[in-house]
PDB file of C-alpha atoms and ligand atoms in Angstrom:
ATOM      1  CA  MET A   1       0.000   0.000   0.000  1.00 49.00           C
ATOM      2  CA  THR A   2       0.926   3.610  -0.064  1.00 50.00           C
ATOM      3  CA  GLY A   3       3.573   5.437   1.860  1.00 46.00           C
ATOM      4  CA  ALA A   4       2.394   8.658   0.291  1.00 47.00           C
ATOM      5  CA  ALA A   5       1.225  10.046   3.637  1.00 49.00           C
ATOM      6  CA  ILE A   6       4.861  10.453   4.724  1.00 51.00           C
ATOM      7  CA  SER A   7       6.040  11.705   1.353  1.00 44.00           C
ATOM      8  CA  LYS A   8       8.229  14.758   0.952  1.00 83.00           C
ATOM      9  CA  GLY A   9       8.140  15.191  -2.810  1.00 94.00           C
ATOM     10  CA  HIS A  10       5.158  16.402  -4.804  1.00 97.00           C
ATOM     11  CA  VAL A  11       2.983  14.577  -7.322  1.00 97.00           C
ATOM     12  CA  PHE A  12       2.286  16.479 -10.552  1.00 98.00           C
ATOM     13  CA  VAL A  13      -0.208  15.042 -13.008  1.00 98.00           C
ATOM     14  CA  VAL A  14      -0.169  16.223 -16.608  1.00 98.00           C
ATOM     15  CA  ALA A  15      -3.261  15.114 -18.513  1.00 98.00           C
ATOM     16  CA  ALA A  16      -4.870  16.202 -21.764  1.00 97.00           C
ATOM     17  CA  PRO A  17      -6.942  14.954 -24.655  1.00 95.00           C
ATOM     18  CA  SER A  18      -4.803  12.699 -26.843  1.00 92.00           C
ATOM     19  CA  GLY A  19      -2.866  14.745 -29.422  1.00 94.00           C
ATOM     20  CA  THR A  20      -2.628  17.918 -27.312  1.00 97.00           C
ATOM     21  CA  GLY A  21       1.086  17.411 -26.805  1.00 96.00           C
ATOM     22  CA  LYS A  22       1.541  16.031 -23.292  1.00 96.00           C
ATOM     23  CA  THR A  23       4.250  13.535 -24.277  1.00 94.00           C
ATOM     24  CA  THR A  24       6.154  16.244 -26.138  1.00 96.00           C
ATOM     25  CA  LEU A  25       5.791  18.720 -23.266  1.00 98.00           C
ATOM     26  CA  CYS A  26       6.642  16.219 -20.499  1.00 97.00           C
ATOM     27  CA  ARG A  27       9.809  15.199 -22.323  1.00 96.00           C
ATOM     28  CA  GLN A  28      10.915  18.831 -22.290  1.00 98.00           C
ATOM     29  CA  ILE A  29      10.027  19.606 -18.685  1.00 98.00           C
ATOM     30  CA  LEU A  30      11.885  16.477 -17.535  1.00 97.00           C
ATOM     31  CA  ALA A  31      14.948  17.501 -19.543  1.00 97.00           C
ATOM     32  CA  LYS A  32      14.914  21.003 -18.056  1.00 98.00           C
ATOM     33  CA  ASP A  33      14.080  20.261 -14.424  1.00 96.00           C
ATOM     34  CA  LYS A  34      16.343  17.589 -12.986  1.00 93.00           C
ATOM     35  CA  GLY A  35      14.330  17.479  -9.757  1.00 93.00           C
ATOM     36  CA  LEU A  36      11.503  15.772 -11.641  1.00 96.00           C
ATOM     37  CA  GLU A  37      11.114  12.067 -12.217  1.00 96.00           C
ATOM     38  CA  LEU A  38       8.666  10.424 -14.618  1.00 96.00           C
ATOM     39  CA  SER A  39       6.458   7.729 -13.121  1.00 97.00           C
ATOM     40  CA  VAL A  40       6.775   4.476 -15.088  1.00 97.00           C
ATOM     41  CA  SER A  41       3.290   3.019 -15.601  1.00 98.00           C
ATOM     42  CA  HIS A  42       2.087  -0.531 -16.085  1.00 98.00           C
ATOM     43  CA  THR A  43       0.269  -1.378 -19.289  1.00 98.00           C
ATOM     44  CA  THR A  44      -1.185  -4.383 -21.077  1.00 98.00           C
ATOM     45  CA  ARG A  45      -0.325  -2.757 -24.413  1.00 94.00           C
ATOM     46  CA  LYS A  46       2.384  -4.494 -26.439  1.00 93.00           C
ATOM     47  CA  PRO A  47       5.724  -2.645 -26.582  1.00 92.00           C
ATOM     48  CA  ARG A  48       6.259  -0.469 -29.661  1.00 88.00           C
ATOM     49  CA  GLN A  49       9.554  -0.572 -31.473  1.00 88.00           C
ATOM     50  CA  GLY A  50      12.265   0.923 -29.271  1.00 92.00           C
ATOM     51  CA  GLU A  51      10.266   0.682 -26.040  1.00 92.00           C
ATOM     52  CA  GLU A  52      11.967  -1.083 -23.129  1.00 97.00           C
ATOM     53  CA  ASP A  53      10.316  -2.913 -20.267  1.00 98.00           C
ATOM     54  CA  GLY A  54      10.843  -1.022 -17.006  1.00 96.00           C
ATOM     55  CA  VAL A  55      11.901   2.152 -18.828  1.00 94.00           C
ATOM     56  CA  HIS A  56       8.939   3.253 -20.951  1.00 93.00           C
ATOM     57  CA  TYR A  57       6.407   1.030 -19.212  1.00 96.00           C
ATOM     58  CA  HIS A  58       6.190  -2.121 -17.156  1.00 98.00           C
ATOM     59  CA  PHE A  59       4.660  -4.365 -19.808  1.00 98.00           C
ATOM     60  CA  VAL A  60       2.367  -6.989 -18.269  1.00 98.00           C
ATOM     61  CA  ASP A  61      -0.374  -9.319 -19.473  1.00 98.00           C
ATOM     62  CA  THR A  62      -4.029  -8.841 -18.587  1.00 98.00           C
ATOM     63  CA  LYS A  63      -3.944 -11.524 -15.873  1.00 98.00           C
ATOM     64  CA  ARG A  64      -1.034  -9.841 -14.081  1.00 98.00           C
ATOM     65  CA  PHE A  65      -2.654  -6.425 -14.435  1.00 98.00           C
ATOM     66  CA  ARG A  66      -5.863  -7.786 -12.865  1.00 98.00           C
ATOM     67  CA  GLU A  67      -3.863  -9.310  -9.967  1.00 98.00           C
ATOM     68  CA  LEU A  68      -2.266  -5.925  -9.328  1.00 98.00           C
ATOM     69  CA  VAL A  69      -5.684  -4.215  -9.383  1.00 98.00           C
ATOM     70  CA  ASP A  70      -7.031  -6.795  -6.922  1.00 98.00           C
ATOM     71  CA  ALA A  71      -4.016  -6.258  -4.652  1.00 98.00           C
ATOM     72  CA  ASP A  72      -4.736  -2.482  -4.653  1.00 97.00           C
ATOM     73  CA  ALA A  73      -1.295  -1.914  -6.150  1.00 98.00           C
ATOM     74  CA  PHE A  74      -2.459   1.068  -8.231  1.00 98.00           C
ATOM     75  CA  LEU A  75      -2.969   4.689  -7.322  1.00 97.00           C
ATOM     76  CA  GLU A  76      -5.072   4.877 -10.498  1.00 98.00           C
ATOM     77  CA  HIS A  77      -5.797   2.737 -13.515  1.00 98.00           C
ATOM     78  CA  ALA A  78      -7.918   3.064 -16.631  1.00 97.00           C
ATOM     79  CA  ASP A  79      -8.736   1.437 -19.938  1.00 95.00           C
ATOM     80  CA  TYR A  80      -7.705   3.422 -22.966  1.00 92.00           C
ATOM     81  CA  GLY A  81      -7.857   2.394 -26.606  1.00 84.00           C
ATOM     82  CA  GLY A  82      -8.485  -1.247 -25.672  1.00 89.00           C
ATOM     83  CA  ASN A  83      -5.548  -1.549 -23.237  1.00 95.00           C
ATOM     84  CA  ALA A  84      -5.193  -1.114 -19.486  1.00 98.00           C
ATOM     85  CA  TYR A  85      -2.823   1.464 -17.974  1.00 98.00           C
ATOM     86  CA  GLY A  86      -2.021   2.131 -14.338  1.00 98.00           C
ATOM     87  CA  THR A  87       0.261   4.046 -12.000  1.00 98.00           C
ATOM     88  CA  SER A  88       1.452   1.775  -9.196  1.00 98.00           C
ATOM     89  CA  TRP A  89       2.025   3.092  -5.703  1.00 97.00           C
ATOM     90  CA  ASN A  90       5.537   1.634  -6.095  1.00 95.00           C
ATOM     91  CA  ALA A  91       6.216   3.946  -9.034  1.00 96.00           C
ATOM     92  CA  ILE A  92       5.717   7.026  -6.892  1.00 95.00           C
ATOM     93  CA  ASP A  93       6.481   6.060  -3.294  1.00 93.00           C
ATOM     94  CA  GLN A  94      10.240   5.718  -3.583  1.00 89.00           C
ATOM     95  CA  PRO A  95      10.966   9.030  -5.329  1.00 91.00           C
ATOM     96  CA  LEU A  96       8.486  10.842  -3.086  1.00 92.00           C
ATOM     97  CA  SER A  97       9.992   9.430   0.094  1.00 90.00           C
ATOM     98  CA  GLU A  98      13.422  10.548  -1.138  1.00 89.00           C
ATOM     99  CA  GLY A  99      12.094  14.077  -1.662  1.00 89.00           C
ATOM    100  CA  ARG A 100      11.906  13.930  -5.458  1.00 92.00           C
ATOM    101  CA  ASP A 101       8.909  15.252  -7.363  1.00 96.00           C
ATOM    102  CA  VAL A 102       7.096  12.830  -9.643  1.00 97.00           C
ATOM    103  CA  VAL A 103       5.307  13.558 -12.924  1.00 98.00           C
ATOM    104  CA  LEU A 104       2.437  11.348 -14.062  1.00 98.00           C
ATOM    105  CA  GLU A 105       1.723  11.677 -17.769  1.00 98.00           C
ATOM    106  CA  ILE A 106      -1.649   9.960 -17.970  1.00 97.00           C
ATOM    107  CA  GLU A 107      -5.031  10.181 -19.634  1.00 95.00           C
ATOM    108  CA  VAL A 108      -7.897  12.110 -18.069  1.00 96.00           C
ATOM    109  CA  GLN A 109      -9.943   9.342 -16.342  1.00 95.00           C
ATOM    110  CA  GLY A 110      -6.848   8.266 -14.418  1.00 97.00           C
ATOM    111  CA  ALA A 111      -6.141  11.873 -13.420  1.00 97.00           C
ATOM    112  CA  GLU A 112      -9.629  12.102 -11.915  1.00 96.00           C
ATOM    113  CA  GLN A 113      -8.905   9.030  -9.790  1.00 97.00           C
ATOM    114  CA  VAL A 114      -5.680  10.665  -8.571  1.00 97.00           C
ATOM    115  CA  ARG A 115      -7.814  13.680  -7.561  1.00 95.00           C
ATOM    116  CA  ASN A 116      -9.882  11.382  -5.339  1.00 93.00           C
ATOM    117  CA  ARG A 117      -7.106   9.210  -3.915  1.00 93.00           C
ATOM    118  CA  GLN A 118      -4.116  11.534  -3.548  1.00 91.00           C
ATOM    119  CA  GLU A 119      -5.553  14.853  -2.448  1.00 88.00           C
ATOM    120  CA  ASP A 120      -2.204  16.611  -2.281  1.00 92.00           C
ATOM    121  CA  ALA A 121      -1.419  15.889  -5.952  1.00 97.00           C
ATOM    122  CA  TYR A 122      -1.305  18.859  -8.320  1.00 98.00           C
ATOM    123  CA  LEU A 123      -3.304  18.345 -11.511  1.00 98.00           C
ATOM    124  CA  ILE A 124      -2.311  20.270 -14.623  1.00 98.00           C
ATOM    125  CA  PHE A 125      -4.637  20.127 -17.628  1.00 98.00           C
ATOM    126  CA  LEU A 126      -3.036  20.777 -20.983  1.00 98.00           C
ATOM    127  CA  LEU A 127      -5.392  22.363 -23.516  1.00 97.00           C
ATOM    128  CA  PRO A 128      -5.024  22.436 -27.308  1.00 97.00           C
ATOM    129  CA  PRO A 129      -5.324  25.901 -28.902  1.00 96.00           C
ATOM    130  CA  SER A 130      -8.608  24.722 -30.472  1.00 95.00           C
ATOM    131  CA  LEU A 131     -10.380  21.488 -31.341  1.00 95.00           C
ATOM    132  CA  THR A 132      -9.507  21.956 -35.008  1.00 96.00           C
ATOM    133  CA  ILE A 133      -5.810  22.192 -34.150  1.00 96.00           C
ATOM    134  CA  LEU A 134      -6.142  19.156 -31.875  1.00 96.00           C
ATOM    135  CA  GLU A 135      -7.498  17.097 -34.768  1.00 96.00           C
ATOM    136  CA  ASP A 136      -4.723  18.429 -37.034  1.00 96.00           C
ATOM    137  CA  ARG A 137      -2.105  17.358 -34.471  1.00 96.00           C
ATOM    138  CA  LEU A 138      -3.561  13.878 -34.164  1.00 94.00           C
ATOM    139  CA  ARG A 139      -3.479  13.554 -37.944  1.00 94.00           C
ATOM    140  CA  GLY A 140      -0.034  15.172 -38.247  1.00 94.00           C
ATOM    141  CA  ARG A 141       1.473  12.769 -35.703  1.00 89.00           C
ATOM    142  CA  GLY A 142       0.796   9.991 -38.189  1.00 87.00           C
ATOM    143  CA  THR A 143       0.449   7.247 -35.573  1.00 84.00           C
ATOM    144  CA  ASP A 144      -3.315   6.689 -35.646  1.00 85.00           C
ATOM    145  CA  ASP A 145      -5.791   5.500 -38.257  1.00 90.00           C
ATOM    146  CA  GLU A 146      -8.731   7.734 -39.117  1.00 93.00           C
ATOM    147  CA  ASP A 147     -11.176   5.672 -37.001  1.00 92.00           C
ATOM    148  CA  VAL A 148      -8.861   5.952 -33.965  1.00 90.00           C
ATOM    149  CA  ILE A 149      -8.633   9.720 -34.525  1.00 93.00           C
ATOM    150  CA  GLN A 150     -12.437   9.981 -34.654  1.00 93.00           C
ATOM    151  CA  ARG A 151     -12.778   7.874 -31.479  1.00 91.00           C
ATOM    152  CA  ARG A 152     -10.271  10.114 -29.699  1.00 91.00           C
ATOM    153  CA  MET A 153     -12.069  13.277 -30.843  1.00 94.00           C
ATOM    154  CA  ALA A 154     -15.364  11.809 -29.573  1.00 93.00           C
ATOM    155  CA  LEU A 155     -13.871  11.671 -26.045  1.00 92.00           C
ATOM    156  CA  VAL A 156     -12.844  15.325 -25.987  1.00 94.00           C
ATOM    157  CA  ASP A 157     -16.050  16.883 -24.633  1.00 94.00           C
ATOM    158  CA  ARG A 158     -16.042  14.579 -21.616  1.00 94.00           C
ATOM    159  CA  GLU A 159     -12.309  15.204 -21.100  1.00 95.00           C
ATOM    160  CA  LEU A 160     -12.870  18.972 -21.142  1.00 95.00           C
ATOM    161  CA  GLU A 161     -15.637  18.521 -18.584  1.00 95.00           C
ATOM    162  CA  ALA A 162     -13.126  16.741 -16.334  1.00 95.00           C
ATOM    163  CA  ALA A 163     -10.772  19.719 -16.603  1.00 95.00           C
ATOM    164  CA  LYS A 164     -13.027  21.379 -13.996  1.00 94.00           C
ATOM    165  CA  HIS A 165     -11.483  19.141 -11.337  1.00 94.00           C
ATOM    166  CA  PHE A 166      -7.904  20.170 -12.137  1.00 97.00           C
ATOM    167  CA  ASP A 167      -5.823  22.764 -10.267  1.00 97.00           C
ATOM    168  CA  PHE A 168      -4.019  24.397 -13.177  1.00 98.00           C
ATOM    169  CA  ALA A 169      -4.472  24.660 -16.934  1.00 98.00           C
ATOM    170  CA  VAL A 170      -1.980  25.562 -19.659  1.00 98.00           C
ATOM    171  CA  VAL A 171      -2.697  26.054 -23.366  1.00 97.00           C
ATOM    172  CA  ASN A 172      -0.189  24.230 -25.556  1.00 98.00           C
ATOM    173  CA  ASP A 173      -0.088  26.685 -28.462  1.00 97.00           C
ATOM    174  CA  ASP A 174       3.582  27.684 -28.608  1.00 98.00           C
ATOM    175  CA  LEU A 175       5.381  24.677 -27.104  1.00 98.00           C
ATOM    176  CA  GLY A 176       8.185  26.738 -25.537  1.00 98.00           C
ATOM    177  CA  VAL A 177       5.678  28.994 -23.761  1.00 98.00           C
ATOM    178  CA  ALA A 178       3.659  26.021 -22.490  1.00 98.00           C
ATOM    179  CA  VAL A 179       6.828  24.322 -21.185  1.00 98.00           C
ATOM    180  CA  GLU A 180       7.844  27.485 -19.299  1.00 98.00           C
ATOM    181  CA  GLN A 181       4.344  27.878 -17.838  1.00 98.00           C
ATOM    182  CA  VAL A 182       4.269  24.296 -16.543  1.00 98.00           C
ATOM    183  CA  LEU A 183       7.772  24.722 -15.094  1.00 98.00           C
ATOM    184  CA  GLN A 184       6.635  27.950 -13.389  1.00 98.00           C
ATOM    185  CA  VAL A 185       3.709  26.128 -11.803  1.00 98.00           C
ATOM    186  CA  ILE A 186       5.946  23.294 -10.601  1.00 98.00           C
ATOM    187  CA  GLY A 187       8.571  25.689  -9.244  1.00 97.00           C
ATOM    188  CA  ALA A 188       5.955  27.768  -7.431  1.00 97.00           C
ATOM    189  CA  VAL A 189       4.316  24.732  -5.806  1.00 97.00           C
ATOM    190  CA  ARG A 190       7.712  23.447  -4.683  1.00 94.00           C
ATOM    191  CA  ASP A 191       8.639  26.747  -3.088  1.00 93.00           C
ATOM    192  CA  GLY A 192       5.213  27.485  -1.583  1.00 93.00           C
ATOM    193  CA  ARG A 193       4.705  30.444  -3.965  1.00 95.00           C
ATOM    194  CA  GLU A 194       1.463  29.238  -5.518  1.00 94.00           C
ATOM    195  CA  ALA A 195      -0.111  32.699  -5.317  1.00 94.00           C
ATOM    196  CA  GLU A 196       2.443  33.837  -7.917  1.00 96.00           C
ATOM    197  CA  VAL A 197       1.020  31.474 -10.530  1.00 97.00           C
ATOM    198  CA  SER A 198      -2.663  32.298 -10.034  1.00 97.00           C
ATOM    199  CA  ALA A 199      -2.838  33.251 -13.735  1.00 97.00           C
ATOM    200  CA  HIS A 200      -2.288  29.568 -14.518  1.00 98.00           C
ATOM    201  CA  ARG A 201      -5.057  28.343 -12.246  1.00 98.00           C
ATOM    202  CA  ARG A 202      -7.685  26.348 -14.067  1.00 97.00           C
ATOM    203  CA  GLU A 203     -10.573  28.838 -13.677  1.00 97.00           C
ATOM    204  CA  PRO A 204      -9.194  31.860 -15.603  1.00 97.00           C
ATOM    205  CA  VAL A 205      -7.440  29.725 -18.221  1.00 97.00           C
ATOM    206  CA  LEU A 206     -10.530  27.633 -18.981  1.00 96.00           C
ATOM    207  CA  ALA A 207     -12.778  30.713 -19.099  1.00 95.00           C
ATOM    208  CA  SER A 208     -10.461  32.420 -21.560  1.00 95.00           C
ATOM    209  CA  TRP A 209      -9.990  29.219 -23.613  1.00 95.00           C
ATOM    210  CA  GLU A 210     -13.742  28.650 -23.860  1.00 92.00           C
ATOM    211  CA  SER A 211     -14.354  32.190 -25.032  1.00 91.00           C
ATOM    212  CA  LYS A 212     -11.565  32.019 -27.653  1.00 86.00           C
ATOM    213  CA  ALA A 213     -11.413  28.404 -28.810  1.00 76.00           C
ATOM    214  CA  GLY A 214     -15.059  27.658 -28.164  1.00 59.00           C
ATOM    215  CA  ARG A 215     -16.162  24.158 -28.811  1.00 50.00           C
ATOM    216  CA  GLY A 216     -15.982  24.201 -32.573  1.00 46.00           C
TER     217      GLY A 216
HETATM  218  P1  LIG B 301      -0.162  13.519 -26.618  1.00 64.73           P
HETATM  219  O1  LIG B 301       0.960  12.887 -25.839  1.00 64.73           O
HETATM  220  O2  LIG B 301      -0.934  14.527 -25.803  1.00 64.73           O
HETATM  221  O3  LIG B 301      -1.086  12.534 -27.277  1.00 64.73           O
HETATM  222  P2  LIG B 301       1.941  14.307 -28.509  1.00 64.73           P
HETATM  223  O4  LIG B 301       2.997  14.817 -27.577  1.00 64.73           O
HETATM  224  O5  LIG B 301       2.137  12.965 -29.124  1.00 64.73           O
HETATM  225  O6  LIG B 301       0.475  14.364 -27.809  1.00 64.73           O
HETATM  226  O7  LIG B 301       1.748  15.407 -29.645  1.00 64.73           O
HETATM  227  C1  LIG B 301       0.833  15.237 -30.711  1.00 64.73           C
HETATM  228  C2  LIG B 301       1.426  15.863 -31.993  1.00 64.73           C
HETATM  229  O8  LIG B 301       1.420  17.282 -31.852  1.00 64.73           O
HETATM  230  C3  LIG B 301       2.875  15.459 -32.234  1.00 64.73           C
HETATM  231  O9  LIG B 301       3.075  15.297 -33.629  1.00 64.73           O
HETATM  232  C4  LIG B 301       3.682  16.649 -31.701  1.00 64.73           C
HETATM  233  O10 LIG B 301       4.918  16.807 -32.368  1.00 64.73           O
HETATM  234  C5  LIG B 301       2.746  17.816 -32.000  1.00 64.73           C
HETATM  235  N1  LIG B 301       2.854  18.939 -31.040  1.00 64.73           N
HETATM  236  C6  LIG B 301       2.974  18.864 -29.708  1.00 64.73           C
HETATM  237  N2  LIG B 301       3.004  20.109 -29.165  1.00 64.73           N
HETATM  238  C7  LIG B 301       2.905  20.977 -30.201  1.00 64.73           C
HETATM  239  C8  LIG B 301       2.872  22.423 -30.295  1.00 64.73           C
HETATM  240  N3  LIG B 301       2.936  23.213 -29.222  1.00 64.73           N
HETATM  241  N4  LIG B 301       2.749  22.967 -31.521  1.00 64.73           N
HETATM  242  C9  LIG B 301       2.660  22.181 -32.636  1.00 64.73           C
HETATM  243  N5  LIG B 301       2.697  20.830 -32.624  1.00 64.73           N
HETATM  244  C10 LIG B 301       2.802  20.230 -31.412  1.00 64.73           C
HETATM  245  P1  LIG B 302       0.292   5.068 -25.242  1.00 64.73           P
HETATM  246  O1  LIG B 302      -0.297   3.711 -25.491  1.00 64.73           O
HETATM  247  O2  LIG B 302       0.218   5.941 -26.476  1.00 64.73           O
HETATM  248  O3  LIG B 302       1.673   4.988 -24.629  1.00 64.73           O
HETATM  249  O4  LIG B 302      -0.640   5.784 -24.147  1.00 64.73           O
HETATM  250  C1  LIG B 302      -2.018   5.948 -24.354  1.00 64.73           C
HETATM  251  C2  LIG B 302      -2.583   6.874 -23.283  1.00 64.73           C
HETATM  252  O5  LIG B 302      -2.459   6.281 -21.984  1.00 64.73           O
HETATM  253  C3  LIG B 302      -1.850   8.226 -23.198  1.00 64.73           C
HETATM  254  O6  LIG B 302      -2.837   9.235 -23.058  1.00 64.73           O
HETATM  255  C4  LIG B 302      -1.018   8.096 -21.943  1.00 64.73           C
HETATM  256  O7  LIG B 302      -0.786   9.352 -21.326  1.00 64.73           O
HETATM  257  C5  LIG B 302      -1.942   7.260 -21.089  1.00 64.73           C
HETATM  258  N1  LIG B 302      -1.260   6.586 -19.974  1.00 64.73           N
HETATM  259  C6  LIG B 302       0.026   6.161 -19.907  1.00 64.73           C
HETATM  260  N2  LIG B 302       0.270   5.619 -18.708  1.00 64.73           N
HETATM  261  C7  LIG B 302      -0.882   5.726 -17.987  1.00 64.73           C
HETATM  262  C8  LIG B 302      -1.253   5.365 -16.656  1.00 64.73           C
HETATM  263  O8  LIG B 302      -0.493   4.851 -15.858  1.00 64.73           O
HETATM  264  N3  LIG B 302      -2.526   5.636 -16.281  1.00 64.73           N
HETATM  265  C9  LIG B 302      -3.431   6.213 -17.112  1.00 64.73           C
HETATM  266  N4  LIG B 302      -4.654   6.457 -16.630  1.00 64.73           N
HETATM  267  N5  LIG B 302      -3.116   6.574 -18.363  1.00 64.73           N
HETATM  268  C10 LIG B 302      -1.849   6.329 -18.801  1.00 64.73           C
END
């Protein structure tokens, strides 16, 4: 079970509709802030070319994943695109107990579970500049078939609804700007200067995004 109650580091969750750019952004924030560690998730998905067990994911079969769920080994877990994904307590407890901050790059349902189970986690929602640009990015990435892209776009309304439970929101328009904004949030939380990043709190960012990007 968890040792999170005695933790010293912070948990930062970065979640977003698929294609917004969370993988791209997390790679950059981890390269720039050496105090951050990426949580390595479990998944039942098969490794892609170049992916290593224990580095990119802990690759397990469905039976093992189910055993871990039954043993309450996960802080959160969710099904996504036909595969199961989960963040184990083990993935976060060691870095946290050693005072290191952990980043969870996960999809939105899992982030909502973190909200309920780890109240002191900081949830950062990454927004696309608009839904049209989101669809363009999914297509431009070239990793998904058209039906997968349409299924991912169909989830977006519900994902945006979930953004209301997040602490902070950042629009990933210019990548460099978004990276700096997320790093500012992380730095401020670490140093107890959260008031200085109130402009990045979810409420004003979502209000401005909805008025500009709308839902179309
Ligand atoms: P996610 O992990 O949220 O599914 P990715 O990081 O895979 O998204 O990014 C989706 C696509 O959008 C990729 O092709 C990536 O290079 C591109 N991308 C990410 N951020 C930006 C940005 N700020 N501006 C333009 N393209 C971006
Ligand atoms: P991929 O299969 O492309 O690596 O990941 C698919 C989706 O699952 C991405 O949105 C990724 O962020 C998310 N994901 C990766 N690990 C986890 C996890 O541990 N929990 C949850 N809920 N989602 C995850």
